[in-house]
Short mmCIF file of C-alpha atoms in Angstrom, two decimals:
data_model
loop_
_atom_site.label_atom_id
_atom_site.label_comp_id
_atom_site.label_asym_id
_atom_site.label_seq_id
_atom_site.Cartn_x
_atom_site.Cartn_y
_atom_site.Cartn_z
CA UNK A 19 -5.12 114.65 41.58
CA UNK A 20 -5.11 118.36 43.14
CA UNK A 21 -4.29 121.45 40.79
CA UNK A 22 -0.77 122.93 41.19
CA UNK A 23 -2.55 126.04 41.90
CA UNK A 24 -5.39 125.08 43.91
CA UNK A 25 -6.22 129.13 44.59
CA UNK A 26 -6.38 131.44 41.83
CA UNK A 27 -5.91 134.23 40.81
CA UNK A 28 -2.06 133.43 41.77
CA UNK A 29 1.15 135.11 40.67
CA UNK A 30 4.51 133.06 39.31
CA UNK A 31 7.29 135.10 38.60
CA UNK A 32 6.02 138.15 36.31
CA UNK A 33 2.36 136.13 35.40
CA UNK A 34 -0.56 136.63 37.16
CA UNK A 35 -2.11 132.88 36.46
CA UNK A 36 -5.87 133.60 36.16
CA UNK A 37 -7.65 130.51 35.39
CA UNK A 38 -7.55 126.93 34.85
CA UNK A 39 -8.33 125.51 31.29
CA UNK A 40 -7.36 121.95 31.41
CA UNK A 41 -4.65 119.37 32.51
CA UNK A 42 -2.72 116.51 30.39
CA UNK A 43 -1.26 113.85 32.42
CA UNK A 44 2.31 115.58 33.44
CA UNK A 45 1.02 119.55 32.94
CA UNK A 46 -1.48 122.24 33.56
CA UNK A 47 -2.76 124.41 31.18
CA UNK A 48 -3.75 127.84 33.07
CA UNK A 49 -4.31 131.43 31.59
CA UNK A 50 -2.30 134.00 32.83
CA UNK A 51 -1.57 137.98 32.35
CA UNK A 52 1.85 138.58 31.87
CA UNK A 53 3.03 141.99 34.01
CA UNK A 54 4.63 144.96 32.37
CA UNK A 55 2.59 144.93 28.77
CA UNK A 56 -0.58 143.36 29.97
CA UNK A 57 -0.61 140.35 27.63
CA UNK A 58 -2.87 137.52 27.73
CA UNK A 59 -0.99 134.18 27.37
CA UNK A 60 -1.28 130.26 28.19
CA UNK A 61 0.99 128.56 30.43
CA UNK A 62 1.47 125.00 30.64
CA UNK A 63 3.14 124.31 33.97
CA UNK A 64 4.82 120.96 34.76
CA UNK A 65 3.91 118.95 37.80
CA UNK A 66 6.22 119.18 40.63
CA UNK A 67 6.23 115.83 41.27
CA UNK A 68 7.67 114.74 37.66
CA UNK A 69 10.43 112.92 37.56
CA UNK A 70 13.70 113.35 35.72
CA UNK A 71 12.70 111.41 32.85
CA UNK A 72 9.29 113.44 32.50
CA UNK A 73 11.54 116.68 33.28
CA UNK A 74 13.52 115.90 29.90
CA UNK A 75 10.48 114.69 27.82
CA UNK A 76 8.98 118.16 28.89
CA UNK A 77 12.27 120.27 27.83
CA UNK A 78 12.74 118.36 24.50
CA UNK A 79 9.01 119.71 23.81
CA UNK A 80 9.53 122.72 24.48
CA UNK A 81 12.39 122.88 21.86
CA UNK A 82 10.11 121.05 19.62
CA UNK A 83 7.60 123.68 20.22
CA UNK A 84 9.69 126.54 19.62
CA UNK A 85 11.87 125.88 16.80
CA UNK A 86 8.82 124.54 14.55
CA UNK A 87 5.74 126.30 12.47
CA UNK A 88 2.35 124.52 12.57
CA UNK A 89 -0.79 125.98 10.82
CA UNK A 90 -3.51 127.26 12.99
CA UNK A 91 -0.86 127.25 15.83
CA UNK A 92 0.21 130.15 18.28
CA UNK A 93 3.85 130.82 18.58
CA UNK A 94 5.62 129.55 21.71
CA UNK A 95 7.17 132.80 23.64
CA UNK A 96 9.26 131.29 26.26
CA UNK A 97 10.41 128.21 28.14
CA UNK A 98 11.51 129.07 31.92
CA UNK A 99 11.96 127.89 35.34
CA UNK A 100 10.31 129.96 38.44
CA UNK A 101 9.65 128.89 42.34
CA UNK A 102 10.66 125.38 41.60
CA UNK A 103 8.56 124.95 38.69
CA UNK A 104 9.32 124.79 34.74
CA UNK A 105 6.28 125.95 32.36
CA UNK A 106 5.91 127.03 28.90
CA UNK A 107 4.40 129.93 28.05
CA UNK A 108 2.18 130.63 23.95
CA UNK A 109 0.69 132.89 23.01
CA UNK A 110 -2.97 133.03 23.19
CA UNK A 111 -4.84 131.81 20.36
CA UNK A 112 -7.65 134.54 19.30
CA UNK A 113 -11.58 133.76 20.11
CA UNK A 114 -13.05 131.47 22.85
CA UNK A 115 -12.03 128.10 23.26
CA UNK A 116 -14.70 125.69 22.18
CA UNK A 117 -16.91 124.46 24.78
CA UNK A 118 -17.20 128.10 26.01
CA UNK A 119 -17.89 128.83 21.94
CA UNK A 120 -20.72 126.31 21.94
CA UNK A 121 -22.51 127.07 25.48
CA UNK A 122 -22.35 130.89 23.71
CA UNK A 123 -23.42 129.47 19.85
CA UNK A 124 -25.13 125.83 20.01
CA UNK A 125 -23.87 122.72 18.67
CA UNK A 126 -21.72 123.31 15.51
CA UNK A 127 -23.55 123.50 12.05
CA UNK A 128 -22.00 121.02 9.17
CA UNK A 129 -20.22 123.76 7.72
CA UNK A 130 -19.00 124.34 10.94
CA UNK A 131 -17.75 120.86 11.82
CA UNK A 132 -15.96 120.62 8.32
CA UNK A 133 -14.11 123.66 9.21
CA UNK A 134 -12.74 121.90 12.39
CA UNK A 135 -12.07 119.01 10.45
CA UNK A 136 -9.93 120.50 8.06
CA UNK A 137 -7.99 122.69 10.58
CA UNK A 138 -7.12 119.44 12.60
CA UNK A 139 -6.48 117.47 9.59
CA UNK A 140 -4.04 120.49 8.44
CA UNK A 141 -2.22 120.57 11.98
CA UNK A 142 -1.73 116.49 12.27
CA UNK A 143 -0.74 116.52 8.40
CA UNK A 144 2.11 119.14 9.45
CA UNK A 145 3.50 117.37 12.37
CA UNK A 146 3.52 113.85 10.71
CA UNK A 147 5.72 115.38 8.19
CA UNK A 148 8.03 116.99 10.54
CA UNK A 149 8.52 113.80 12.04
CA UNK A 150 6.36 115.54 14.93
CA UNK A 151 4.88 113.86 17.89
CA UNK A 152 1.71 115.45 18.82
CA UNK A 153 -0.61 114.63 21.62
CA UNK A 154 -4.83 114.23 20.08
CA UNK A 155 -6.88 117.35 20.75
CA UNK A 156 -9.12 118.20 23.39
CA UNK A 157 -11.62 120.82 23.89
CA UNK A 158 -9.54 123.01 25.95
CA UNK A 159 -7.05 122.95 23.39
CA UNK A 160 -9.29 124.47 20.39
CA UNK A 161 -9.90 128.28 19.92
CA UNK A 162 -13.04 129.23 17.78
CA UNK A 163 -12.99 132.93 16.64
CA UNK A 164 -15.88 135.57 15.57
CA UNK A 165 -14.44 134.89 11.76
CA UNK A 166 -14.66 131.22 11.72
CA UNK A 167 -11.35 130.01 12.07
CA UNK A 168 -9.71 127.62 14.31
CA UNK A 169 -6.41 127.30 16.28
CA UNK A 170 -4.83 125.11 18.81
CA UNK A 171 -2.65 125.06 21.71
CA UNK A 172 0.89 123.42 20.38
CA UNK A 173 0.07 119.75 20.37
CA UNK A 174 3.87 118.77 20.28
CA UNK A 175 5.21 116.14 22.31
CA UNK A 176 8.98 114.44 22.50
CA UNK A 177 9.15 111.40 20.95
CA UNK A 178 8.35 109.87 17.37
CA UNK A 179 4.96 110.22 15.51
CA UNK A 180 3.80 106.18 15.91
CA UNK A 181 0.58 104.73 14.76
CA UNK A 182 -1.07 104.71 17.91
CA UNK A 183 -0.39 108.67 18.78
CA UNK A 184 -2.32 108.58 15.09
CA UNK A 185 -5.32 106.78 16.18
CA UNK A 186 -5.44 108.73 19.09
CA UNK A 187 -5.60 111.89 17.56
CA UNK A 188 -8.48 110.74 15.22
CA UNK A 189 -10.83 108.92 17.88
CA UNK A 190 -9.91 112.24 19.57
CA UNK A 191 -11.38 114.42 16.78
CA UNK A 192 -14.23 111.93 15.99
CA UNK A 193 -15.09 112.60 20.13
CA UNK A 194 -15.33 116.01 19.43
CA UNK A 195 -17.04 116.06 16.62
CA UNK A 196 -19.76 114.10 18.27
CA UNK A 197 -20.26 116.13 21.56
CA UNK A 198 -20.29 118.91 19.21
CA UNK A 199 -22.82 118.51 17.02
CA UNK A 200 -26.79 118.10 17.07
CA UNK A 201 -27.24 114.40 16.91
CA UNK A 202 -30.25 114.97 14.83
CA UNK A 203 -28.11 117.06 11.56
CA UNK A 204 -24.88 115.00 12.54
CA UNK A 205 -27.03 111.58 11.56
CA UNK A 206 -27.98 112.88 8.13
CA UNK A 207 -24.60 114.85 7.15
CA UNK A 208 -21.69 113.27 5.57
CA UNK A 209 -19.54 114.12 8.94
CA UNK A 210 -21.22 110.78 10.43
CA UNK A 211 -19.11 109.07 7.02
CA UNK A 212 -15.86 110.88 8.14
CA UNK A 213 -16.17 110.00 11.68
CA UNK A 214 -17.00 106.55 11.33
CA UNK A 215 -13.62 106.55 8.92
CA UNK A 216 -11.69 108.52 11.54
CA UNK A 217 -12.39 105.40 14.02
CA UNK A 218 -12.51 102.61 12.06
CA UNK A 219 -10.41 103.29 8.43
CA UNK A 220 -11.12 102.53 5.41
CA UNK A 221 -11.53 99.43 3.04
CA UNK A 222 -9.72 97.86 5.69
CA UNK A 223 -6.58 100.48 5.93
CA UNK A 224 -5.89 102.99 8.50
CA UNK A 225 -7.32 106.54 7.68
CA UNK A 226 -4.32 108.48 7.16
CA UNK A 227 -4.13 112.73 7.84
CA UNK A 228 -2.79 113.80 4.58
CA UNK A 229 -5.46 112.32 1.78
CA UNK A 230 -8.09 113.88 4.56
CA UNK A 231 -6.34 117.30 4.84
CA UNK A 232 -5.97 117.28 1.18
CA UNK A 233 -9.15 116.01 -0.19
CA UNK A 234 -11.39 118.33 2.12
CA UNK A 235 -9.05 121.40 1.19
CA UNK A 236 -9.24 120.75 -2.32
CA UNK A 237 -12.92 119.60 -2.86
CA UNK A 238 -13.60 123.11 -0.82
CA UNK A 239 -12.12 125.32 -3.53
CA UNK A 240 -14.25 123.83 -6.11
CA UNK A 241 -17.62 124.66 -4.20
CA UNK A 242 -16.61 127.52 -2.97
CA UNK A 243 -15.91 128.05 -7.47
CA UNK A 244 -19.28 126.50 -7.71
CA UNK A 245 -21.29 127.93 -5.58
CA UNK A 246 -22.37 124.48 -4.36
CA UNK A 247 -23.79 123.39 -0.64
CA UNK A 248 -22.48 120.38 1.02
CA UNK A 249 -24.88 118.27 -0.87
CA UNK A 250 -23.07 119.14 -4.12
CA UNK A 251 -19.61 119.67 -2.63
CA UNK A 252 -20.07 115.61 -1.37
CA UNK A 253 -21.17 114.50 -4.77
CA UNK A 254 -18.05 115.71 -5.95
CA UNK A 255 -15.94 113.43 -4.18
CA UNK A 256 -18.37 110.80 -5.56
CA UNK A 257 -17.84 111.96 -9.83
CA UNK A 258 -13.93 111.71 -9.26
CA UNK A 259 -13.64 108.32 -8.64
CA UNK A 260 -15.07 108.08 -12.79
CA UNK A 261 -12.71 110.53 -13.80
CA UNK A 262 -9.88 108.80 -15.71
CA UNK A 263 -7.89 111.97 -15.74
CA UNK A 264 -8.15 112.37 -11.73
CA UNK A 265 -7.02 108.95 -11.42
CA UNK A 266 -3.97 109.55 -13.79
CA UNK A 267 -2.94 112.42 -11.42
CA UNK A 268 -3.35 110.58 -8.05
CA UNK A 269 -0.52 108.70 -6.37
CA UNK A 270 -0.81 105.69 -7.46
CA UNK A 271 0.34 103.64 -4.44
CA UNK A 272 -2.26 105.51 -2.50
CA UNK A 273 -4.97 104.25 -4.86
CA UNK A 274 -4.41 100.50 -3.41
CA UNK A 275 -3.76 101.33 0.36
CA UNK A 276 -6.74 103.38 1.01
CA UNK A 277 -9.37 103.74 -1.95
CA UNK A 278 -12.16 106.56 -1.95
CA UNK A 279 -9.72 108.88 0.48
CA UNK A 280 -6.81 108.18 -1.66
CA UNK A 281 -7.98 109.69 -4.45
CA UNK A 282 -9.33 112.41 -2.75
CA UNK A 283 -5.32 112.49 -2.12
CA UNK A 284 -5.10 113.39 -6.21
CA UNK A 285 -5.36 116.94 -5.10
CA UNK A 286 -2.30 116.20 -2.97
CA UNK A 287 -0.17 118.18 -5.45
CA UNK A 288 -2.66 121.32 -4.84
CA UNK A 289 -2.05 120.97 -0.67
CA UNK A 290 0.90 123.06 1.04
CA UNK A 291 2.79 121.33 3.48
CA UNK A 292 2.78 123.83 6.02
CA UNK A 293 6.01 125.18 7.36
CA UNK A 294 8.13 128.54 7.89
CA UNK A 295 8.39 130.73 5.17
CA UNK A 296 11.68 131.92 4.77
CA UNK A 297 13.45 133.99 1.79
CA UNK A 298 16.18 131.65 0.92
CA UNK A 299 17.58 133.20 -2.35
CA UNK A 300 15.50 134.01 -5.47
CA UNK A 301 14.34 131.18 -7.48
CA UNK A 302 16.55 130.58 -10.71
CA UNK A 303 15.69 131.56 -14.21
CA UNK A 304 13.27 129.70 -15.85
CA UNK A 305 15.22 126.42 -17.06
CA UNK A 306 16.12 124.12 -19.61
CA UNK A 307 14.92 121.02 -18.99
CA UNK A 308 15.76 117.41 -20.55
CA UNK A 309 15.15 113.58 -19.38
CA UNK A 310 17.46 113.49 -16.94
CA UNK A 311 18.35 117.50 -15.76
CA UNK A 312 16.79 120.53 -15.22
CA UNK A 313 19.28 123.50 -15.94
CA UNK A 314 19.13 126.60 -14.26
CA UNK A 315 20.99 129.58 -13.93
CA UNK A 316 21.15 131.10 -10.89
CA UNK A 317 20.67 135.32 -9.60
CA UNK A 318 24.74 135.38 -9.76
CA UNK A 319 25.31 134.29 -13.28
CA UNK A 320 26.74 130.88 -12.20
CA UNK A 321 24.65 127.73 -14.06
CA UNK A 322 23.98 124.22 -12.23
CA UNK A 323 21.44 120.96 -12.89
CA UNK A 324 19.54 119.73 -10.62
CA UNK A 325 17.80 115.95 -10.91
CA UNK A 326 14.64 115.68 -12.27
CA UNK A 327 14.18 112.91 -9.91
CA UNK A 328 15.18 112.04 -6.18
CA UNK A 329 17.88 109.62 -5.94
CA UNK A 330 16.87 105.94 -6.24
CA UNK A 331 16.33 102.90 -4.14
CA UNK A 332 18.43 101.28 -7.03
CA UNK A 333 20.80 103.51 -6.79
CA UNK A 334 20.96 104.31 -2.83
CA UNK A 335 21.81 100.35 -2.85
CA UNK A 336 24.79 101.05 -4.84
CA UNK A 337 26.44 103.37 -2.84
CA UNK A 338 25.80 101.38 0.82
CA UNK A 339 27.67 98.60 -1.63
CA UNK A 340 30.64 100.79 -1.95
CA UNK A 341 30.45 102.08 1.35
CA UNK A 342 31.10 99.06 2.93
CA UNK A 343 34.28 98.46 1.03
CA UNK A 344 35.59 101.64 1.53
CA UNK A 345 38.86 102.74 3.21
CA UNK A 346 38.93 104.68 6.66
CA UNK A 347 40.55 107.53 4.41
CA UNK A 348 37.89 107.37 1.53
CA UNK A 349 34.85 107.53 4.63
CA UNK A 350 36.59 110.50 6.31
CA UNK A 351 36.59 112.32 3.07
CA UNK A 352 32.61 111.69 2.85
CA UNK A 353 32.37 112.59 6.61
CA UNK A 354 33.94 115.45 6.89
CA UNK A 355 32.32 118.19 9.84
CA UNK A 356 29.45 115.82 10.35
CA UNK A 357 28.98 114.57 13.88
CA UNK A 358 30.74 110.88 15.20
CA UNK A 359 27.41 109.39 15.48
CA UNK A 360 25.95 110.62 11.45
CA UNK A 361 29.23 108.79 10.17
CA UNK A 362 28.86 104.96 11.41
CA UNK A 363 26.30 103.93 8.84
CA UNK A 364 23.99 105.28 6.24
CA UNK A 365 21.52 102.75 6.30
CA UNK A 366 18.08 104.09 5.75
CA UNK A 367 15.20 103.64 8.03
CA UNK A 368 13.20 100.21 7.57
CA UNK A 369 15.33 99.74 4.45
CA UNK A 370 15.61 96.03 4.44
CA UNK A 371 11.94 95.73 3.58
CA UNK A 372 12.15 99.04 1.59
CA UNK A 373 15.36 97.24 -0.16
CA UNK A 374 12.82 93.84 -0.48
CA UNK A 375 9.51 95.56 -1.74
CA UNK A 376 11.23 97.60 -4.52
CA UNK A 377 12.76 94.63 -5.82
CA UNK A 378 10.09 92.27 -5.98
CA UNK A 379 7.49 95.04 -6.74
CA UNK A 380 5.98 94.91 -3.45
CA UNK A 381 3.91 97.71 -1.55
CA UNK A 382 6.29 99.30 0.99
CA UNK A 383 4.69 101.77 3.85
CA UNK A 384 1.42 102.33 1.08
CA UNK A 385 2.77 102.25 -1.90
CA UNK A 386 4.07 100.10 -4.84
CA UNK A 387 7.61 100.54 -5.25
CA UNK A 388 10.20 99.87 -7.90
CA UNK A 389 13.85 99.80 -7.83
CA UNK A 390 13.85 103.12 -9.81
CA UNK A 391 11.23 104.77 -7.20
CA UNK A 392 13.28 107.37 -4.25
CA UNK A 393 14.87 105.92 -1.23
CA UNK A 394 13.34 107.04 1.58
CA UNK A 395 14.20 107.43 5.20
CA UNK A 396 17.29 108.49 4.75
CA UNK A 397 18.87 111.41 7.59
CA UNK A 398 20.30 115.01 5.89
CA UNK A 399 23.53 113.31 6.98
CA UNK A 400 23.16 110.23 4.66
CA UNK A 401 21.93 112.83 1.64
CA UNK A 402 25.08 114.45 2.54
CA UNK A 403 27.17 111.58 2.07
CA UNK A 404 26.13 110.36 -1.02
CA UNK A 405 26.19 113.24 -2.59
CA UNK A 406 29.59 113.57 -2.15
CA UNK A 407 29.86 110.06 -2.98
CA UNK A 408 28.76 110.92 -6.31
CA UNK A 409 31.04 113.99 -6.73
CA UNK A 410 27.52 116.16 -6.46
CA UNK A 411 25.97 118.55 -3.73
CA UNK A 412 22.29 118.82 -2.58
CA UNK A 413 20.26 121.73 -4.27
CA UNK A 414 19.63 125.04 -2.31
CA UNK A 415 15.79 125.29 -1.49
CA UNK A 416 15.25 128.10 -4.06
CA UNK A 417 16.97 125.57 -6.80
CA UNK A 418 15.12 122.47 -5.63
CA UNK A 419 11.97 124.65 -5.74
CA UNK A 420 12.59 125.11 -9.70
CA UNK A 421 13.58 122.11 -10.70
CA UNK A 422 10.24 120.70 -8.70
CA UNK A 423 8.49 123.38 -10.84
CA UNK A 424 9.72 122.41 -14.13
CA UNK A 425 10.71 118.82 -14.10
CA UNK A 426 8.27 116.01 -15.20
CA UNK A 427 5.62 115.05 -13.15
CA UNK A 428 6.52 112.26 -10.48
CA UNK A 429 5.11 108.96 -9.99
CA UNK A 430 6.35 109.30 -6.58
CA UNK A 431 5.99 112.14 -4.44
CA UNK A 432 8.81 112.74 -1.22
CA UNK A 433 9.80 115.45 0.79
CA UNK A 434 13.09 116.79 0.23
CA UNK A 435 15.96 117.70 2.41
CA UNK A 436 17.98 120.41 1.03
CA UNK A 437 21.12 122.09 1.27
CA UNK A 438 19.67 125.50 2.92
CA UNK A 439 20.01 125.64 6.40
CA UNK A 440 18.91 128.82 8.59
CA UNK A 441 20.82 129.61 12.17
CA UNK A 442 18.97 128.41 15.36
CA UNK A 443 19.78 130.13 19.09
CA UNK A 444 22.76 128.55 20.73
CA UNK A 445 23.26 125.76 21.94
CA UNK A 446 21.05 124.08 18.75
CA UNK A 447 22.42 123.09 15.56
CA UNK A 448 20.83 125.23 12.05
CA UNK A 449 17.98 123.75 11.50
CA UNK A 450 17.88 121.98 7.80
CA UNK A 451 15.12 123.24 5.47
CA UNK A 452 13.02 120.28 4.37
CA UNK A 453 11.07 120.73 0.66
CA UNK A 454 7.56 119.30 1.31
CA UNK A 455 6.01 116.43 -0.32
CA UNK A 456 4.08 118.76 -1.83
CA UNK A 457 3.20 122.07 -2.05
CA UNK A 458 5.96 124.97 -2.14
CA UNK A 459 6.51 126.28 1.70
CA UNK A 460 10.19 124.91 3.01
CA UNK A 461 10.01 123.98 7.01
CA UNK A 462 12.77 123.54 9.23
CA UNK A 463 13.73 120.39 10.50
CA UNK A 464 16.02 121.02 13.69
CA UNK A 465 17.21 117.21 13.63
CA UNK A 466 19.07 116.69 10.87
CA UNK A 467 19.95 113.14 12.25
CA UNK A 468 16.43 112.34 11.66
CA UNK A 469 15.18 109.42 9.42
CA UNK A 470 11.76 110.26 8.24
CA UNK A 471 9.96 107.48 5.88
CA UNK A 472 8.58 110.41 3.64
CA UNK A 473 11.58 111.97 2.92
CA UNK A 474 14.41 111.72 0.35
CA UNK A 475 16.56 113.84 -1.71
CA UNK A 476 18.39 114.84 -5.03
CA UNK A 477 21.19 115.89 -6.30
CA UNK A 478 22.88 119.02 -7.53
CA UNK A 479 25.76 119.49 -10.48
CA UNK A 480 27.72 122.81 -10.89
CA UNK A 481 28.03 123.22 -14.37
#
């Protein structure tokens, strides 16, 4: 298939496109200068030949792109239309991209190739809890710099994360890591162990991006404490499956779906999901907290509880019960200024087999549930709902941030929506603010229709 710009250098509209970096199946990738202030910047450019279907995959990206925060990720500048064709432009991410990095450097060292790993495993992590689809990475795609760090081209796509966009992105990285590295040091490191996990699982169980991301980021901090070499920092991995106390900490589901990674995943709770930073509101006094609340007072005077724990399967089932026997007068008064579409059910995503697992004490998507454990899957619009249901509201990020602080610590882990919002350009919606899993940094989800299996809520009493 020719280039869209089979001559370069070539201008389109106010960029001067440069060079060609790479091409995905629908788009270019091309470096440009952009006139006027003399800025270096990427441009993806969209074939001319897609279709209308590939037109709107390519648009809903670009409002992915743009409306999202990814670690290790350039900001996206500008979507825009010139001479026919429609391109994104991003900034461009600072060093040399990494085949150009290792014609200058040599294959990458260990070190080296655990620093990639971790950087991918970071930007995956983020965009499976988004509910982000994300194409795998490719060379062209990956920035090295003169300090050692690593950043991408936005890997966002339209659609839903699946399973098979997740096995694509780790054969991808196990690819790389291959090509990259000296056959002879990559044979006798413990990056052969990861790679042949990456591709195949393990104990039977797909490798999954957020026990990697968390157990390299944490097991990093202690040798980097210890002044230990990968030797050491690998043997550490090793001692915590003894330590009693590490496995008290871990999740426990995670313990039975995918062993030695899984409890790597213990340091979950030390891992920030990444996201925007926002200020939204100063956190709350320092609470009062008892089995069931955790009391705070807020900057204005006014006192509230939030739930120690996220609402329950147990108790999600109750209020679909209700639901369904409710008047047209009793649902409008739940539905009120939500869209047509967020008010004809409130079923959760997968929830029959969520429903059946918590019941009989089954695993459900990893882990063992209980009828007390959170719902999950549920949309903003369903928190919504029940919380008014229930006569409640749904904490502010800064409140849901202390009670998360100061409440007991889970046996289940979920991301959060909230009741923060922040405005988005016209014509979007505010985007939602989403408390991670774990960690402390809010992102913004700009679908608030969206049913992610991660994600829950709690509730929120004015007292």
């Amino acid at each position: 298939m020719s280039a869209i710009f089979p001559i370069l250098p070539t201008s389109l509209g106010i960029y001067n496109l440069t060079r060609f970096l790479g091409a995905h199946e629908l788009t270019e990738l091309y470096l440009a200068q952009q006139s006027y202030v003399e800025r270096a910047v990427v441009m993806e450019v969209l074939r001319p030949e897609a279709g209308p279907a590939e037109v709107a995959a390519f648009l809903e990206a670009a409002r992915c792109r743009a409306s999202v925060t990814l670690p290790h990720v350039c900001p996206v500048l500008e979507a825009s239309q010139e001479a026919g064709l429609r391109f994104l432009i991003q900034e461009l991410p600072p060093g040399r991209p990494l085949a150009q990095f290792l014609a200058e450097q040599g294959k990458l060292s260990s070190q080296q190739a655990y620093e990639l790993i971790q950087a991918v495993a970071d930007l995956y992590c983020a965009c499976r809890e988004q509910g982000l689809a994300a194409r795998p990475p490719a060379p062209e795609t990956v920035y090295w710099d003169a300090d050692g760090s690593v950043s991408f081209f936005s890997p966002v796509v339209a659609g839903e994360p699946t399973e098979e966009l997740r096995a694509a992105q780790m054969a991808a990285l196990a690819d790389m890591l291959e090509r990259a590295m000296d056959p002879g040091e990559l044979a006798v490191s413990n990056i052969a162990v990861i790679i042949h996990w990456l591709r195949t699982g393990y104990g039977g169980a797909p490798l999954q991006w957020r026990p990697l991301a968390a157990s390299l980021q944490t097991l990093r901090r202690r040798r980097a404490r210890g002044g230990q070499g990968p030797a050491a920092w690998w043997q550490r991995v090793r001692a915590a499956l003894s330590s009693r106390r590490t496995l008290r900490q871990v999740l426990r589901p995670a313990l039975r779906v995918v062993g030695l990674l899984a409890v790597c995943a213990a340091v979950v709770a030390g891992v920030s999901e990444i996201g925007a930073r926002y200020d939204y509101g100063a956190a709350p006094e320092l609470p009062a907290v008892d089995a069931r609340w955790v009391h705070c007072r807020l900057p204005g005077g006014e006192l509230g509880r939030v739930a120690v724990r996220p609402v329950s399967i147990e108790e999600y089932e109750a209020f679909l019960t209700a639901w369904g026997k409710m008047s047209a007068a009793e649902r409008a008064a739940l539905h009120r200024d939500m869209p047509a579409e967020a008010a004809l059910n409130h079923t959760p995503a997968d929830w029959a087999a969520q429903l059946a697992a918590a019941q009989a004490g089954r695993a459900w998507n990893g882990e063992l549930l209980c009828p007390e454990a959170p719902v999950r899957g549920v949309s903003y619009w369903d928190a919504l709902a029940y919380a008014r249901y229930v006569g409640g509201l749904l904490p502010t990020a800064a409140m849901l941030r202390t009670a998360r602080r100061n409440a007991p610590d889970p046996e289940y882990v979920v991301g959060e929506w909230t009741g923060t919002s922040r405005e988005a350009p016209f014509p979007y919606e505010p985007y939602r603010i989403v408390y991670p899993a774990t960690g402390e940094e809010w992102y913004c989800s700009p679908r608030a229709e969206s049913r992610i299996l991660k994600r829950g809520f709690r509730l929120y009493f004015p007292e």
